[in-house]
Coordinates of C-alpha atoms in Angstrom, one line a residue:
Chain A
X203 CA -6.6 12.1 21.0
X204 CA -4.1 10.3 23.0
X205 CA -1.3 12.2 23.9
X206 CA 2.0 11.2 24.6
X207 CA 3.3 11.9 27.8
X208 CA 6.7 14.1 28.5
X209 CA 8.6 10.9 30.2
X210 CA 7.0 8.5 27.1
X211 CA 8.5 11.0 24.7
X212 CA 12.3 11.3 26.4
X213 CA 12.2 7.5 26.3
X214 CA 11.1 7.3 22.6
X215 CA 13.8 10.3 21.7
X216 CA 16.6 8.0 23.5
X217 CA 15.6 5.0 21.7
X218 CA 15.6 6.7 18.3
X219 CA 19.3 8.2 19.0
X220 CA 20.3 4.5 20.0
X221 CA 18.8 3.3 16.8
X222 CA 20.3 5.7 14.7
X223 CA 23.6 5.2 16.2
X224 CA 23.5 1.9 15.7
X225 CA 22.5 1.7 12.2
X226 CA 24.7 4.1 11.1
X227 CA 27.7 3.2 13.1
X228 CA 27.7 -1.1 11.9
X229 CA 26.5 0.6 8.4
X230 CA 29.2 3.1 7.7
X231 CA 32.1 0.0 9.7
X232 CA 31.1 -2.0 6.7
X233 CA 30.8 0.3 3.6
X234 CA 33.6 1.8 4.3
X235 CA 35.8 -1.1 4.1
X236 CA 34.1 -2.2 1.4
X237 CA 33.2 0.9 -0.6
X238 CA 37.5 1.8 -0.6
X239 CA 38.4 -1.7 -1.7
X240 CA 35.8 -1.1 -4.4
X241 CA 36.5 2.3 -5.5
X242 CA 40.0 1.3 -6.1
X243 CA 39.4 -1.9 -7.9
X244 CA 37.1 0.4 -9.9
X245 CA 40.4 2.8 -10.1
X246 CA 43.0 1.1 -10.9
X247 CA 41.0 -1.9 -13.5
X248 CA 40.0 1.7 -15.2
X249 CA 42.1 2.8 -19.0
X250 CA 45.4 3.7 -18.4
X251 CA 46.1 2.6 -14.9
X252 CA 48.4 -0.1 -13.9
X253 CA 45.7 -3.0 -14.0
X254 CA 43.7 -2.0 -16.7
X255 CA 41.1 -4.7 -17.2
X256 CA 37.8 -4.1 -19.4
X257 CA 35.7 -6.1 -18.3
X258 CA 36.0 -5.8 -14.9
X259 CA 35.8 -1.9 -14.6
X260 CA 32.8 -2.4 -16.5
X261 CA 31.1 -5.0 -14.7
X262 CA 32.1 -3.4 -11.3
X263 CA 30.8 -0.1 -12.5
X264 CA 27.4 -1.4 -14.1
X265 CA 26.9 -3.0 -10.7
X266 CA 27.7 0.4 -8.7
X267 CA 25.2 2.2 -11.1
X268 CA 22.2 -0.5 -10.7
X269 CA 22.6 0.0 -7.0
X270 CA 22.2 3.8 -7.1
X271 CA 19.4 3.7 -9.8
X272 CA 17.4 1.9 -7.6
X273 CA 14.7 4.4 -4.9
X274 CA 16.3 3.5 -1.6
X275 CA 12.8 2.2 -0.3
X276 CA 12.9 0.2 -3.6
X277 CA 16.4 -1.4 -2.5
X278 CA 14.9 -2.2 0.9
X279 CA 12.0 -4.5 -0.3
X280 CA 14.1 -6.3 -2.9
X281 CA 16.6 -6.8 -0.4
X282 CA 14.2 -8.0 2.4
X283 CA 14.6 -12.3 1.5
X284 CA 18.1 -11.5 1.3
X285 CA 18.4 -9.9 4.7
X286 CA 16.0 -13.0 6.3
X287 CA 18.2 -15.1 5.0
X288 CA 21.7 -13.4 6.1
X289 CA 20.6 -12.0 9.8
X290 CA 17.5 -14.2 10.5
X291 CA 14.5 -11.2 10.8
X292 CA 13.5 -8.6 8.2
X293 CA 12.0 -6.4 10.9
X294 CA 14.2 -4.5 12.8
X295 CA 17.6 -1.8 12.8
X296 CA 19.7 -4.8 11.9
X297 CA 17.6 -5.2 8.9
X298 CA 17.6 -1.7 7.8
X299 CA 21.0 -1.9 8.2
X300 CA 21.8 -4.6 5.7
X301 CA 20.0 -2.1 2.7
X302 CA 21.8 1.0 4.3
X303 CA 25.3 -0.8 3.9
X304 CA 24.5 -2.0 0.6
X305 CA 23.8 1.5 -1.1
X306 CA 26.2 3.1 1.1
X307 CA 28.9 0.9 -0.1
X308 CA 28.0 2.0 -3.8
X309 CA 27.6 5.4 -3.0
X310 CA 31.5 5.4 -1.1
X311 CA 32.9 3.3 -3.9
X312 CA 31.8 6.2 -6.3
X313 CA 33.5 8.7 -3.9
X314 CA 36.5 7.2 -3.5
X315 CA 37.3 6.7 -7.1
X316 CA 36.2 10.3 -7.6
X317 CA 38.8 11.2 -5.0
X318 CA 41.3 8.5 -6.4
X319 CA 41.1 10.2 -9.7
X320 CA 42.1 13.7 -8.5
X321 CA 45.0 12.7 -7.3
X322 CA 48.3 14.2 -9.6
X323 CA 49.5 12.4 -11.7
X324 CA 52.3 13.7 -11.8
X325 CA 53.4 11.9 -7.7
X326 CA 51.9 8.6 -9.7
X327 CA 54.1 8.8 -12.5
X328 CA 57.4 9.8 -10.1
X329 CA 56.9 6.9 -8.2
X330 CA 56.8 4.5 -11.1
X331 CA 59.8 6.2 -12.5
X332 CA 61.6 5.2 -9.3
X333 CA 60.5 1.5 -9.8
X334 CA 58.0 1.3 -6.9
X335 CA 55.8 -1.9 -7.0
X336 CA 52.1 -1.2 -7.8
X337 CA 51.7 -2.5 -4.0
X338 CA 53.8 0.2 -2.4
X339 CA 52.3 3.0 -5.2
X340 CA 48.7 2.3 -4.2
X341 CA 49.1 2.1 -0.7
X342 CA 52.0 4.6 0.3
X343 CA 51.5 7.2 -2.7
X344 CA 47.9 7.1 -4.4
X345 CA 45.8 6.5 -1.1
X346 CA 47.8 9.1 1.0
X347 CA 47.7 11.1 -1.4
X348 CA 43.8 10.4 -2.2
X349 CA 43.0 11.2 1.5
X350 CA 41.5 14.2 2.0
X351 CA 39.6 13.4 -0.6
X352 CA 38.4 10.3 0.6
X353 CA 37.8 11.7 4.2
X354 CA 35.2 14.3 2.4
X355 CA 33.5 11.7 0.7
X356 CA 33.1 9.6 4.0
X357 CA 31.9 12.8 5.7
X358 CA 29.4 12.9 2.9
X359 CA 28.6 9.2 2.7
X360 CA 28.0 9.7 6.3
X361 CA 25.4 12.5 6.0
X362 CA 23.3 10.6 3.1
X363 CA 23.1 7.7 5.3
X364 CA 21.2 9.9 8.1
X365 CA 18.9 10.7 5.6
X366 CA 18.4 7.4 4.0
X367 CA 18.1 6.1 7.8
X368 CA 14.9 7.8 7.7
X369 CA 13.8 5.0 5.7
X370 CA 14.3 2.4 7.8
X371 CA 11.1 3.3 9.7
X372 CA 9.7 1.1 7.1
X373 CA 11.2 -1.9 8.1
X374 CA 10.9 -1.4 11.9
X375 CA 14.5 0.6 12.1
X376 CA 13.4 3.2 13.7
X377 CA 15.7 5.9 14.4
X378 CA 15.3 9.9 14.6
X379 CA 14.3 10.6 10.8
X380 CA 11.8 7.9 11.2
X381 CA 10.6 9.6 14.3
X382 CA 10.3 12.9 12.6
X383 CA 8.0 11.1 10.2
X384 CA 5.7 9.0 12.4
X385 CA 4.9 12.3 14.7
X386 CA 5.1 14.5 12.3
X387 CA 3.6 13.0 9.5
X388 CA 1.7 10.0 10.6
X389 CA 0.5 12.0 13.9
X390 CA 0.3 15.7 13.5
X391 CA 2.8 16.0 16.2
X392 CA 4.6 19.0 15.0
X393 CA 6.1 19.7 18.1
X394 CA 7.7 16.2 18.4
X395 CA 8.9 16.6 14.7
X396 CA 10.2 20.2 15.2
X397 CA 12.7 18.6 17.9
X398 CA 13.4 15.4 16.1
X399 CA 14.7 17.5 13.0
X400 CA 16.6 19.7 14.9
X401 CA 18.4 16.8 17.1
X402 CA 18.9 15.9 13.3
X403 CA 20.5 19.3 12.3
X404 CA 22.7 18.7 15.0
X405 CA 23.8 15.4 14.1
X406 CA 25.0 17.2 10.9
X407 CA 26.9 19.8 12.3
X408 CA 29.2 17.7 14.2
X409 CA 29.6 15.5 11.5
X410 CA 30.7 18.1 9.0
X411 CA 32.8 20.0 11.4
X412 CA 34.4 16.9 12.1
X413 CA 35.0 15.5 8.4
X414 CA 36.0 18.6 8.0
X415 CA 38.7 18.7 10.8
X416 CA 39.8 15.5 9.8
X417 CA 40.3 16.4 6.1
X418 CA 42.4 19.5 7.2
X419 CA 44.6 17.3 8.6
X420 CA 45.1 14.8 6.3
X421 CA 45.7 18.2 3.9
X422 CA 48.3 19.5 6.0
X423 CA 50.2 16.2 6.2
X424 CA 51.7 16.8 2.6
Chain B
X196 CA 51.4 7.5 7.3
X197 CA 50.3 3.6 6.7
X198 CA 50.2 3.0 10.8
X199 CA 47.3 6.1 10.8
X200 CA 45.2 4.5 8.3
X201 CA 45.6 1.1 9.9
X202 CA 45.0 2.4 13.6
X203 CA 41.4 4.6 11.8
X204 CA 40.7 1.7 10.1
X205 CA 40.5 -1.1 12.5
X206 CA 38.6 1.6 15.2
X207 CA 36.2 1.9 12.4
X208 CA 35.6 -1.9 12.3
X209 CA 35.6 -2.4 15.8
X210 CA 33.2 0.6 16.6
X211 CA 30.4 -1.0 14.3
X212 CA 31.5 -4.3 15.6
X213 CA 31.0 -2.8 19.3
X214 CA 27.5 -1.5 18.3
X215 CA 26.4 -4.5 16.4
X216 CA 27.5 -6.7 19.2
X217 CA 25.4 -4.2 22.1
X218 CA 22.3 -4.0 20.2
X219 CA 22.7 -6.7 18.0
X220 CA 21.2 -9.5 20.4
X221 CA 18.2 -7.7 21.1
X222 CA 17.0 -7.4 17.5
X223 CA 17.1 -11.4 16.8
X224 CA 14.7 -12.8 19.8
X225 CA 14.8 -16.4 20.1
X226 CA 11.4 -17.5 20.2
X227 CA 9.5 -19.7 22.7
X228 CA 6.3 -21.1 23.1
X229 CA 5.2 -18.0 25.3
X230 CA 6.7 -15.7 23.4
X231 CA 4.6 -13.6 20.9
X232 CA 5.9 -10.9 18.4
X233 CA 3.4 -8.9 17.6
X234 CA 3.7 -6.4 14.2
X235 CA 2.0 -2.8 14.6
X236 CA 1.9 -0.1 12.1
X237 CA 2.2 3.6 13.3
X238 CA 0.7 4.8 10.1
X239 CA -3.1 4.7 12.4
X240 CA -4.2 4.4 15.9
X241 CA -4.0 0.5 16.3
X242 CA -0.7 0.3 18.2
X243 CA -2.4 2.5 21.0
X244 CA -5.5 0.1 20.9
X245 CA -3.4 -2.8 20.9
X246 CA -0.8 -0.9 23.8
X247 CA -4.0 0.5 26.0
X248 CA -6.6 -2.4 25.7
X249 CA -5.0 -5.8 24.3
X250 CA -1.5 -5.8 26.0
X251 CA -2.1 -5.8 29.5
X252 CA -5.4 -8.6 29.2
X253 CA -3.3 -10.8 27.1
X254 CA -0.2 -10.7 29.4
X255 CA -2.3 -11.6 32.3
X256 CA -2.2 -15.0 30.5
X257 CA 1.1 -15.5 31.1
X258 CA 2.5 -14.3 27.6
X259 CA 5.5 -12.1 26.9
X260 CA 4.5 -10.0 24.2
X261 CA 7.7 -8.2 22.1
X262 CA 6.3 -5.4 20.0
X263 CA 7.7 -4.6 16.5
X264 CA 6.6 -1.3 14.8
X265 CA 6.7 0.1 11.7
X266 CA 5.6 2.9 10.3
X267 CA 3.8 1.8 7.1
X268 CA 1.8 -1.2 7.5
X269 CA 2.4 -2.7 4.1
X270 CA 5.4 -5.0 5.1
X271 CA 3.9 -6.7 7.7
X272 CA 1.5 -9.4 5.0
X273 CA 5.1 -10.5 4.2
X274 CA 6.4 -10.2 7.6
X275 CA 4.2 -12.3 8.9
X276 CA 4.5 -15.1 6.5
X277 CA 8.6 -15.0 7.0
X278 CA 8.0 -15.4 10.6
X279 CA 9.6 -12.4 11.9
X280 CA 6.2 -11.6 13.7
X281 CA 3.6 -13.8 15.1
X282 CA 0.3 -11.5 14.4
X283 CA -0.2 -8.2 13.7
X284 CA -3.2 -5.3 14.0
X285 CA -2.5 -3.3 11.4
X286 CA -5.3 -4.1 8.5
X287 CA -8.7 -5.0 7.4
X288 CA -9.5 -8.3 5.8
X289 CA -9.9 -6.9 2.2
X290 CA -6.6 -5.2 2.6
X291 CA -5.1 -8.6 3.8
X292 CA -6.5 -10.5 1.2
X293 CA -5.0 -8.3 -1.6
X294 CA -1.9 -9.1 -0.5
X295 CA -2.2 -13.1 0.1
X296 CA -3.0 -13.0 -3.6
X297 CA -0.5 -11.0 -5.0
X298 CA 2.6 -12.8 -3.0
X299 CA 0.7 -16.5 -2.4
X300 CA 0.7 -15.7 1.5
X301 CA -1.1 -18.4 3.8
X302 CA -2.8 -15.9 5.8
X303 CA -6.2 -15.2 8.1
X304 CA -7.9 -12.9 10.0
X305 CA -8.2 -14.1 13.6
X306 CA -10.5 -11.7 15.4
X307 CA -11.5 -8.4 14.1
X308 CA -11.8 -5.1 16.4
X309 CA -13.5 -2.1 16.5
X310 CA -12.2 0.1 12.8
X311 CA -12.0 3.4 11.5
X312 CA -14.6 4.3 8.8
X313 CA -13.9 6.8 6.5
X314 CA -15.6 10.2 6.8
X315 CA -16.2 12.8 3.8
X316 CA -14.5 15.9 5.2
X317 CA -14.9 19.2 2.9
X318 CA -13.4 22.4 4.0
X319 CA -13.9 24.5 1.0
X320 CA -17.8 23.7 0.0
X321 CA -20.6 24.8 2.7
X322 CA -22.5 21.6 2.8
X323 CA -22.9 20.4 6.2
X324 CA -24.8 17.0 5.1
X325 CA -25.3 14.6 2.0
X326 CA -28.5 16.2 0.0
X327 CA -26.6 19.9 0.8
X328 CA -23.4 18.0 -0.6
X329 CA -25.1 16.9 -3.9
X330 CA -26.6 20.4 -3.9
X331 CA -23.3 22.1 -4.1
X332 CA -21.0 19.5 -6.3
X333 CA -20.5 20.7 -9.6
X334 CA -18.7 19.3 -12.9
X335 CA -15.0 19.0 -12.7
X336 CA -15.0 19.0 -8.5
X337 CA -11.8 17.4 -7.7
X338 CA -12.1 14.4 -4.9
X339 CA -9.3 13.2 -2.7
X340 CA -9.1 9.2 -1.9
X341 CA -6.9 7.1 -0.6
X342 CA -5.2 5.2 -3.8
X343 CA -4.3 2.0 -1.7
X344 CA -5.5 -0.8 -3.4
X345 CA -8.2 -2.3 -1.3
X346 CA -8.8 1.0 0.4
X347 CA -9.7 2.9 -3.2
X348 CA -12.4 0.3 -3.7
X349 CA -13.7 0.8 -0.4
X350 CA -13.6 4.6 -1.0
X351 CA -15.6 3.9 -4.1
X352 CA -17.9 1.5 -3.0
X353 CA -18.5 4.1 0.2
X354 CA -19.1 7.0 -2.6
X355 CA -21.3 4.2 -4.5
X356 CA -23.5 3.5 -0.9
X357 CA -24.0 7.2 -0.9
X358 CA -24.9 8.0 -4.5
X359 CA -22.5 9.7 -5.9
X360 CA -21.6 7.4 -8.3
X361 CA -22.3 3.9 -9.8
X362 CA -19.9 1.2 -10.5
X363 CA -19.7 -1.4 -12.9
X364 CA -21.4 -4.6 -12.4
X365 CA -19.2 -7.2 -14.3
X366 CA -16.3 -6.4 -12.0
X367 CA -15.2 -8.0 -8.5
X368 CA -15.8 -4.7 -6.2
X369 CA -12.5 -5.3 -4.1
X370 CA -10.7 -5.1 -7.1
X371 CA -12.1 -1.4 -8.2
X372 CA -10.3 1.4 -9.4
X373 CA -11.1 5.4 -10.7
X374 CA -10.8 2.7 -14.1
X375 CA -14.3 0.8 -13.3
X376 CA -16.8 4.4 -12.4
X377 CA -20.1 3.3 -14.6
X378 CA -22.0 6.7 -13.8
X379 CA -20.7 9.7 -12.6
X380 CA -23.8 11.5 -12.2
X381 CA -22.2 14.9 -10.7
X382 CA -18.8 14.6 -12.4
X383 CA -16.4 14.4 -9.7
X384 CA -12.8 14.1 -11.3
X385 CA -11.1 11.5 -8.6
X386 CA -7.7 11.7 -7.4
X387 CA -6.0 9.0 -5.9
X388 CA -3.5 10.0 -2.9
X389 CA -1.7 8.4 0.1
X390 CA -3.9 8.2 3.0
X391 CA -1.6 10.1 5.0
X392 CA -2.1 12.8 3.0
X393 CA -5.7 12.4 2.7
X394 CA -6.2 15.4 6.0
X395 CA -3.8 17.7 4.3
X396 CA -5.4 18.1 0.9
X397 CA -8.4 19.4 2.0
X398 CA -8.0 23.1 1.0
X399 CA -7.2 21.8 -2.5
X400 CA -10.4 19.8 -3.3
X401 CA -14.0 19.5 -3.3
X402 CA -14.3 16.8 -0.4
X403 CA -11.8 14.0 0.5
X404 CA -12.0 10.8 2.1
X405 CA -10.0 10.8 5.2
X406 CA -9.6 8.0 7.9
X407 CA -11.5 8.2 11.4
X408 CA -7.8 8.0 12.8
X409 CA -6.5 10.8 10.4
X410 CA -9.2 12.7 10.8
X411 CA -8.7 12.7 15.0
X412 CA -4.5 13.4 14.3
X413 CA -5.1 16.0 12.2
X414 CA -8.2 17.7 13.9
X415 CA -10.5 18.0 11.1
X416 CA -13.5 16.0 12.5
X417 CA -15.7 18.7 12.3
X418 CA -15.3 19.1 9.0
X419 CA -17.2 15.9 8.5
X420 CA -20.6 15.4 6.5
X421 CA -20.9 12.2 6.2
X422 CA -19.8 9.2 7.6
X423 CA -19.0 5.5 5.9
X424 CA -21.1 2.9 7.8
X425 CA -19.5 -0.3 7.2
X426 CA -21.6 -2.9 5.8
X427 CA -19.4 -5.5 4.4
X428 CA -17.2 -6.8 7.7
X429 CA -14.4 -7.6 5.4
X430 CA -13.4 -3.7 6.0
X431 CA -12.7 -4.4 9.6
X432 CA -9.4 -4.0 10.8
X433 CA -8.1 -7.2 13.0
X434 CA -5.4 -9.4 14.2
X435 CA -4.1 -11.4 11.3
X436 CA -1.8 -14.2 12.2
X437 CA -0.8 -17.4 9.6
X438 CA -3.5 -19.8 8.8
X439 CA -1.4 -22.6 10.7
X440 CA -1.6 -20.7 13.9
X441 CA -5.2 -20.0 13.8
X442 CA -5.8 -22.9 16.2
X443 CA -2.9 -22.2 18.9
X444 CA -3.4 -21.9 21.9
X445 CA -1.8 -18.5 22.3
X446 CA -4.2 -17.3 19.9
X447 CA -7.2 -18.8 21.1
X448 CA -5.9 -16.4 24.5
X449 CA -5.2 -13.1 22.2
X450 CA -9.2 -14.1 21.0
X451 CA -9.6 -14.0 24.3
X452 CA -7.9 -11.0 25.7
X453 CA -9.9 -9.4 23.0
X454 CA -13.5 -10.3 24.2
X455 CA -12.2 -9.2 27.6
X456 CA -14.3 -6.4 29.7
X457 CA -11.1 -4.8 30.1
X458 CA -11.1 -3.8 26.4
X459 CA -14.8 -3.2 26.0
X460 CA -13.8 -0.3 28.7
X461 CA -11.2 1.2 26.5
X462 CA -13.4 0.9 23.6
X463 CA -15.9 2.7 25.3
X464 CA -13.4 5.2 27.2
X465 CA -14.2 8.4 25.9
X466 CA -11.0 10.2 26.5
X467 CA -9.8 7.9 23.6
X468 CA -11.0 7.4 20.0
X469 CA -12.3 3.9 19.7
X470 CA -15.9 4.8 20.6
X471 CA -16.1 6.3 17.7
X472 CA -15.3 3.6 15.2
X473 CA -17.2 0.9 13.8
X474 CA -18.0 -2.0 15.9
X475 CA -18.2 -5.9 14.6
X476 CA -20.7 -7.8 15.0
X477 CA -19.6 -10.1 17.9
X478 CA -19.0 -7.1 19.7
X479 CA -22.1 -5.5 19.6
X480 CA -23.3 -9.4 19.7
X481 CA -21.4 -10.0 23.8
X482 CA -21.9 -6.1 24.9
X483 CA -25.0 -5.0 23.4
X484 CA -23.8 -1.9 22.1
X485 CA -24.6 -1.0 19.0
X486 CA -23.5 0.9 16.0
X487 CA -25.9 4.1 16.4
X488 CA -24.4 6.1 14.4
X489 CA -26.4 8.6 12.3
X490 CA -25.5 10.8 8.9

């Protein structure tokens, strides 16, 4: 069989940790913009809250849900004309990256409203009281307040998206899950695969103990 | 409090914006007449063919040659025809024509190459050759097959060639499925799998139909008692490109590059795999080499 050579394999390993960072870095840039702004518009349009609006909650949350129904490798072919059309190639990290940001985005929204909602009312209510303008009471009470929160769900967000980056072997992405598969799977290459995961396992750690870290914090700060 | 989240927020942004920028001109290519993107899948041994004997031959033209791989070939029928790659080595013309049909692709097979056949591997029954095989099979043996479209009608017409079953005639043979089995003389219940998994079942079934390339990644070669012998050349795996490029001029070089000595030498190389597949007819035609193989 043709073997891969030790100097091949170090190059293929260094290309799949660029890929992955790259993915995952422009990914989570974008969704997490995007998935806060949502989670709040899904917050605060929801019953009771200061811009309650039907219709919008509902749509917004109907759209959230179709996203996360959908199989990831699902979401990547229905998104491929859409990500010709948007970055010019549907072969490619770029292109994985487009499907990774859009369910990621869905995913955080979720998350964040999740963490929105555990804040105490109670601080919400106090801060009305004092006549504070919904402006100043969703950015200087509810999102401090949602924080920590909202730093564990990134911290998950984050983790998923390693796993869904897997994925993007099937677009060309490439990347260290993908790796894992196409040695370990496609090639027999257990050895390969047996470092691949752990690189992955890894990855993990740091990002946990991190989110965690960072979550601390944002705890300690009230 | 609101400076923090500002200050995380915009690093955030400009991170992916700094690893979009660094990467991100070296996933859009702009393309040129020399240029040629060509689409490998890692799913089977083709991107080593393509790496060990086509690359270097067709460079020597004076082409720059950007690889893109994936690892399931099934994207690349509708890569190819949204231009994101100029050709790609990945499938047989059977498969190729499935998928023209289905999504109205303008596609064609350009010059086929030396293919994997499929080989009857059994672990679990003693048979070491067809007539022990039909010995040994009994009612309710479970078979393993590939349950890709145009690859589970070649698994059936393979099991057809060999007499283990009979199909119906009415039907278009590409097009078969488990559904379309006329006879089924020794009863074999069939079970439809992914390919890749084709090696790893073994210990579970009767026989299975695993892929030359499989069968040499997963080390099970012995275990096989019978060999497909490809009959029908619309099973042979080639470079595909878009109907309006057939008559280019950098594909009239990859033809080229193909029919070169150089990759007649890594065909034949026996420290690699190729020798053992299935050759096409215009390369047993210019080498006088031919398909000897023997059941």
């Amino acid at each position: 069989m043709i073997d891969i050579s030790f100097l091949q394999l170090l190059s293929e390993i260094k290309n799949a940790f660029l890929e992955t960072f790259f993915m995952c870095g422009v990914t989570i840039g974008i969704s997490v913009v995007m998935g806060l702004l949502l989670g709040l518009f899904i917050f605060v349009t929801n019953q009771g809250e200061f811009w309650e609006n039907k219709a919008l909650n509902r749509t917004g949350g109907f759209l959230i849900n179709v996203v996360r129904s959908i199989p990831f490798i699902i979401l990547l072919v229905v998104l491929l004309p859409f990500t010709k059309f948007l970055i010019g190639t549907s072969i490619g990290p770029l292109a994985a990256t487009v499907s990774l940001t859009v369910a990621s985005t869905a995913y955080f929204a979720r998350l964040v409203e999740s963490s929105l909602c555990e804040v105490d009312k109670g601080v919400l209510e106090a801060a009305k009281a004092l006549g504070a303008s919904h402006r100043i009471i969703v950015w200087d009470v509810l999102l401090p307040e949602a924080l920590p929160g909202i730093y564990r769900g990134l911290t998950i967000m984050t983790i998923g998206l390693l796993g869904n980056s897997a994925n993007a072997g099937m677009v060309g992405g490439g990347g260290i899950g993908d790796l894992a598969i196409r040695f370990g799977y496609y090639r027999y290459q257990t050895d390969v695969m047996v470092i691949a995961v752990v690189l992955l396992i890894v990855l993990v750690q740091i990002i946990q103990t991190f989110g965690d870290w960072i979550a601390k914090r944002a705890d300690r700060a009230h | 409090m609101t400076d923090n989240r500002l200050t995380v927020v915009s690093l955030l942004l400009s991170f992916s914006l700094l690893c979009g920028c660094s990467s991100g001109n070296k996933t859009v290519e702009q393309p040129d007449e020399k240029t040629v993107i060509v689409g490998l899948a890692y799913s089977a041994t083709y991107p080593e063919l393509f790496k060990h004997a086509v690359k270097n031959a067709f460079e020597k033209k004076g082409y720059k040659v950007v690889i893109k791989q994936v690892n399931n070939g099934n994207m690349l029928n509708s890569s190819l025809a949204r231009k994101d790659i100029d050709c790609h080595l990945s499938g047989h013309t059977a498969w190729m024509e499935f998928a023209v049909e289905r999504d109205h692709l303008d596609l064609s097979m350009l010059i086929t190459v030396p293919s994997s056949i499929y080989g009857l591997h059994t672990t679990t029954l003693k048979a070491r050759n067809l007539a022990e095989l039909k010995q040994e099979l009994k009612r309710g043996d479970v078979v393993a097959i590939p349950n890709d479209p145009s690859n589970l009608a070649r698994g059936l017409i393979f099991l057809e060639d060999i007499g283990l079953l009979k199909l119906k005639d009415d039907i278009n043979k590409y097009y078969a499925t488990d559904k379309d089995i006329a006879e089924n003389p020794y009863g074999i219940v069939l079970k439809p799998i992914d390919s890749a998994q084709s090696a790893r079942v073994l210990e579970s079934v009767a026989f299975s139909l695993v892929f030359g390339t499989e069968a040499y990644n997963a080390n099970i070669i012995s275990s096989r008692i019978v060999r497909e012998i490809i009959t029908d050349e619309r099973f042979l795996v080639g470079f595909i490109v878009r109907t309006e490029d057939l008559e280019k001029t950098w594909a009239t070089d990859l033809i080229e590059a193909v029919r070169s000595e150089e990759f007649k030498n890594v065909v034949e190389d026996k420290r690699y795999i190729f020798n053992d597949f299935q050759r096409p007819q215009w390369y047993v035609d210019l080498w006088g080499i031919p398909n000897d193989f023997v059941n």
